[in-house]
Amino acid sequence: MTELYGRGVYRFLLSRQWVILTLIMLALIPTMIELGFWQLHRHEHKVALNKVISDSLSAKPVPAESLTAPGKAIKRDDLYRRVTAKGTFDTADEVVVRRRTNSDEEVGFHVLTPFVLDDGKVLMVNRGWIPADGAQTEFPKVPAPAKGETTVTGRLMADETTADSGIKDVRGLPDRMVMLINSEQQAKALGKQVLGGYVELTAPEPKGDTPELIPEPDHSGIGPHMAYAIQWWLFAAGVPVGWVILVRRERRDLAEAAAAESTPEAEPATV
């Protein structure tokens, strides 16, 4: 038995159990490496987005129509860019956006008001957050915006879609309620030319601090993605190390079992 074991010391690796275990480990290594690169790409995306936000917020405001037009998608480099527009608020066609939270994580609505420009086109303006007075199915009491011709300033945002935001575009909502802020949807509802994207209002500030203006996005943190990437790569490196440890442990256990089997039992003592 000992001689046979010595000639095939790693023969156990050909057993069904070890073949399956080895194949699983071989599959885990490239999977973990790929997950590490996925987290690395997310880190790079976050860093790039932070730069876009920082550059946009520090730039001087420009006319909204210089960066967007009806049916036009907002360019990545123009996200959060401060823009201005002159016109009047159209509260008759105002809607609220459901299930939005403020900085304290309270659930309420965003107020989305058409802003009619001097040339007749419409810019959708997110005037900020208000609490839900009652059920989410009841249209809330919305504070009035500035009256008459007004110049607004805000951050230019891209249209919201389910694919990008994860928010489901629920149909059959109560009147004057939407789930997504989307210029194409609003153009169909209004029957007017609506500039692509929308604006998060920063000025003029509302009377009584309501609706609550949406705060600037945090662009100082980079998130844990780089740490996660390194973690996945360490896991990938640890898989073969773990496999070797298991193999050596199995070899030792088999060797001890073989040695115990070959050792003759002691004869009982005679009186």
mmCIF file of N, CA, C and O in Angstrom, residues 53 57 68 72-75 78-83 123-124 126 154-160 181-183 195-201 214-215 217:
data_model
loop_
_atom_site.group_PDB
_atom_site.id
_atom_site.type_symbol
_atom_site.label_atom_id
_atom_site.label_comp_id
_atom_site.label_asym_id
_atom_site.label_seq_id
_atom_site.Cartn_x
_atom_site.Cartn_y
_atom_site.Cartn_z
ATOM 1 N N ILE A 53 -17.964 67.599 -13.603
ATOM 2 C CA ILE A 53 -18.807 68.381 -12.693
ATOM 3 C C ILE A 53 -18.049 69.595 -12.175
ATOM 4 O O ILE A 53 -18.571 70.710 -12.162
ATOM 5 N N LEU A 57 -19.221 73.411 -12.975
ATOM 6 C CA LEU A 57 -19.689 74.299 -11.917
ATOM 7 C C LEU A 57 -18.835 75.552 -11.782
ATOM 8 O O LEU A 57 -19.320 76.599 -11.335
ATOM 9 N N THR A 68 -28.047 73.431 -25.937
ATOM 10 C CA THR A 68 -29.101 72.460 -26.190
ATOM 11 C C THR A 68 -30.122 73.029 -27.160
ATOM 12 O O THR A 68 -30.172 74.237 -27.388
ATOM 13 N N LYS A 72 -32.289 67.511 -28.858
ATOM 14 C CA LYS A 72 -30.845 67.321 -28.747
ATOM 15 C C LYS A 72 -30.479 66.703 -27.402
ATOM 16 O O LYS A 72 -30.985 67.112 -26.362
ATOM 17 N N ALA A 73 -29.608 65.697 -27.438
ATOM 18 C CA ALA A 73 -29.120 65.089 -26.201
ATOM 19 C C ALA A 73 -28.007 65.947 -25.615
ATOM 20 O O ALA A 73 -27.211 66.542 -26.349
ATOM 21 N N ILE A 74 -27.960 66.009 -24.291
ATOM 22 C CA ILE A 74 -26.937 66.804 -23.626
ATOM 23 C C ILE A 74 -25.602 66.065 -23.684
ATOM 24 O O ILE A 74 -25.504 64.883 -23.349
ATOM 25 N N LYS A 75 -24.559 66.754 -24.123
ATOM 26 C CA LYS A 75 -23.233 66.140 -24.195
ATOM 27 C C LYS A 75 -22.678 65.917 -22.795
ATOM 28 O O LYS A 75 -22.987 66.665 -21.860
ATOM 29 N N ASP A 78 -21.035 68.763 -21.101
ATOM 30 C CA ASP A 78 -21.901 69.892 -20.748
ATOM 31 C C ASP A 78 -22.763 69.607 -19.524
ATOM 32 O O ASP A 78 -23.525 70.480 -19.093
ATOM 33 N N LEU A 79 -22.663 68.404 -18.977
ATOM 34 C CA LEU A 79 -23.444 68.072 -17.786
ATOM 35 C C LEU A 79 -23.079 69.012 -16.638
ATOM 36 O O LEU A 79 -21.900 69.321 -16.418
ATOM 37 N N TYR A 80 -24.091 69.475 -15.930
ATOM 38 C CA TYR A 80 -23.950 70.363 -14.770
ATOM 39 C C TYR A 80 -23.436 71.753 -15.146
ATOM 40 O O TYR A 80 -23.122 72.551 -14.263
ATOM 41 N N ARG A 81 -23.337 72.031 -16.440
ATOM 42 C CA ARG A 81 -22.888 73.358 -16.861
ATOM 43 C C ARG A 81 -23.942 74.380 -16.466
ATOM 44 O O ARG A 81 -25.150 74.166 -16.647
ATOM 45 N N ARG A 82 -23.499 75.495 -15.918
ATOM 46 C CA ARG A 82 -24.438 76.537 -15.520
ATOM 47 C C ARG A 82 -24.918 77.300 -16.756
ATOM 48 O O ARG A 82 -24.111 77.753 -17.567
ATOM 49 N N VAL A 83 -26.231 77.393 -16.872
ATOM 50 C CA VAL A 83 -26.834 78.066 -18.026
ATOM 51 C C VAL A 83 -27.861 79.079 -17.536
ATOM 52 O O VAL A 83 -28.366 79.001 -16.407
ATOM 53 N N LEU A 123 -38.089 75.409 -22.020
ATOM 54 C CA LEU A 123 -37.014 74.790 -21.247
ATOM 55 C C LEU A 123 -37.637 74.229 -19.967
ATOM 56 O O LEU A 123 -38.290 74.959 -19.224
ATOM 57 N N MET A 124 -37.466 72.928 -19.728
ATOM 58 C CA MET A 124 -38.015 72.336 -18.515
ATOM 59 C C MET A 124 -37.107 72.660 -17.337
ATOM 60 O O MET A 124 -35.894 72.426 -17.387
ATOM 61 N N ASN A 126 -36.453 72.180 -13.264
ATOM 62 C CA ASN A 126 -36.713 71.490 -12.000
ATOM 63 C C ASN A 126 -36.520 72.520 -10.891
ATOM 64 O O ASN A 126 -35.392 72.890 -10.565
ATOM 65 N N GLY A 154 -29.333 77.846 -13.804
ATOM 66 C CA GLY A 154 -29.372 76.499 -13.248
ATOM 67 C C GLY A 154 -28.334 75.598 -13.868
ATOM 68 O O GLY A 154 -27.560 76.010 -14.739
ATOM 69 N N ARG A 155 -28.316 74.368 -13.400
ATOM 70 C CA ARG A 155 -27.370 73.361 -13.887
ATOM 71 C C ARG A 155 -28.032 72.537 -14.985
ATOM 72 O O ARG A 155 -29.123 71.979 -14.781
ATOM 73 N N LEU A 156 -27.372 72.419 -16.118
ATOM 74 C CA LEU A 156 -27.919 71.667 -17.245
ATOM 75 C C LEU A 156 -27.774 70.167 -16.991
ATOM 76 O O LEU A 156 -26.691 69.682 -16.681
ATOM 77 N N MET A 157 -28.883 69.444 -17.153
ATOM 78 C CA MET A 157 -28.904 68.004 -16.892
ATOM 79 C C MET A 157 -29.406 67.242 -18.115
ATOM 80 O O MET A 157 -30.166 67.775 -18.920
ATOM 81 N N ALA A 158 -28.988 65.995 -18.219
ATOM 82 C CA ALA A 158 -29.445 65.144 -19.320
ATOM 83 C C ALA A 158 -30.825 64.575 -19.004
ATOM 84 O O ALA A 158 -31.214 64.443 -17.841
ATOM 85 N N ASP A 159 -31.572 64.244 -20.049
ATOM 86 C CA ASP A 159 -32.872 63.610 -19.865
ATOM 87 C C ASP A 159 -32.718 62.318 -19.069
ATOM 88 O O ASP A 159 -31.779 61.547 -19.274
ATOM 89 N N GLU A 160 -33.653 62.075 -18.176
ATOM 90 C CA GLU A 160 -33.658 60.833 -17.413
ATOM 91 C C GLU A 160 -34.311 59.723 -18.231
ATOM 92 O O GLU A 160 -35.344 59.932 -18.872
ATOM 93 N N ILE A 181 -37.859 62.778 -15.590
ATOM 94 C CA ILE A 181 -37.757 64.103 -16.198
ATOM 95 C C ILE A 181 -37.170 63.910 -17.583
ATOM 96 O O ILE A 181 -35.974 63.646 -17.731
ATOM 97 N N ASN A 182 -38.023 64.012 -18.574
ATOM 98 C CA ASN A 182 -37.616 63.691 -19.939
ATOM 99 C C ASN A 182 -38.230 64.707 -20.893
ATOM 100 O O ASN A 182 -39.448 64.851 -20.962
ATOM 101 N N SER A 183 -37.382 65.412 -21.635
ATOM 102 C CA SER A 183 -37.853 66.486 -22.502
ATOM 103 C C SER A 183 -38.723 65.974 -23.643
ATOM 104 O O SER A 183 -39.664 66.663 -24.066
ATOM 105 N N LEU A 195 -36.557 72.136 -25.346
ATOM 106 C CA LEU A 195 -35.109 71.949 -25.415
ATOM 107 C C LEU A 195 -34.724 70.627 -24.766
ATOM 108 O O LEU A 195 -35.311 70.219 -23.749
ATOM 109 N N GLY A 196 -33.735 69.947 -25.336
ATOM 110 C CA GLY A 196 -33.276 68.680 -24.783
ATOM 111 C C GLY A 196 -32.721 68.852 -23.384
ATOM 112 O O GLY A 196 -32.108 69.873 -23.047
ATOM 113 N N GLY A 197 -32.937 67.841 -22.541
ATOM 114 C CA GLY A 197 -32.480 67.911 -21.158
ATOM 115 C C GLY A 197 -33.382 68.789 -20.321
ATOM 116 O O GLY A 197 -34.525 69.090 -20.688
ATOM 117 N N TYR A 198 -32.858 69.207 -19.193
ATOM 118 C CA TYR A 198 -33.606 70.114 -18.316
ATOM 119 C C TYR A 198 -32.613 70.862 -17.437
ATOM 120 O O TYR A 198 -31.399 70.610 -17.501
ATOM 121 N N VAL A 199 -33.110 71.770 -16.614
ATOM 122 C CA VAL A 199 -32.244 72.589 -15.775
ATOM 123 C C VAL A 199 -32.659 72.445 -14.315
ATOM 124 O O VAL A 199 -33.842 72.499 -13.985
ATOM 125 N N GLU A 200 -31.670 72.233 -13.441
ATOM 126 C CA GLU A 200 -31.903 72.280 -11.997
ATOM 127 C C GLU A 200 -31.719 73.727 -11.555
ATOM 128 O O GLU A 200 -30.620 74.277 -11.631
ATOM 129 N N LEU A 201 -32.772 74.347 -11.110
ATOM 130 C CA LEU A 201 -32.766 75.770 -10.780
ATOM 131 C C LEU A 201 -31.817 76.095 -9.619
ATOM 132 O O LEU A 201 -31.802 75.391 -8.607
ATOM 133 N N ILE A 214 -32.225 72.019 -5.270
ATOM 134 C CA ILE A 214 -31.421 70.801 -5.272
ATOM 135 C C ILE A 214 -29.957 71.186 -5.069
ATOM 136 O O ILE A 214 -29.427 72.029 -5.799
ATOM 137 N N PRO A 215 -29.285 70.604 -4.077
ATOM 138 C CA PRO A 215 -27.888 70.981 -3.812
ATOM 139 C C PRO A 215 -26.943 70.530 -4.921
ATOM 140 O O PRO A 215 -27.271 69.639 -5.711
ATOM 141 N N PRO A 217 -24.079 68.577 -6.777
ATOM 142 C CA PRO A 217 -23.662 67.179 -6.611
ATOM 143 C C PRO A 217 -22.304 67.100 -5.933
ATOM 144 O O PRO A 217 -21.441 67.958 -6.126
#
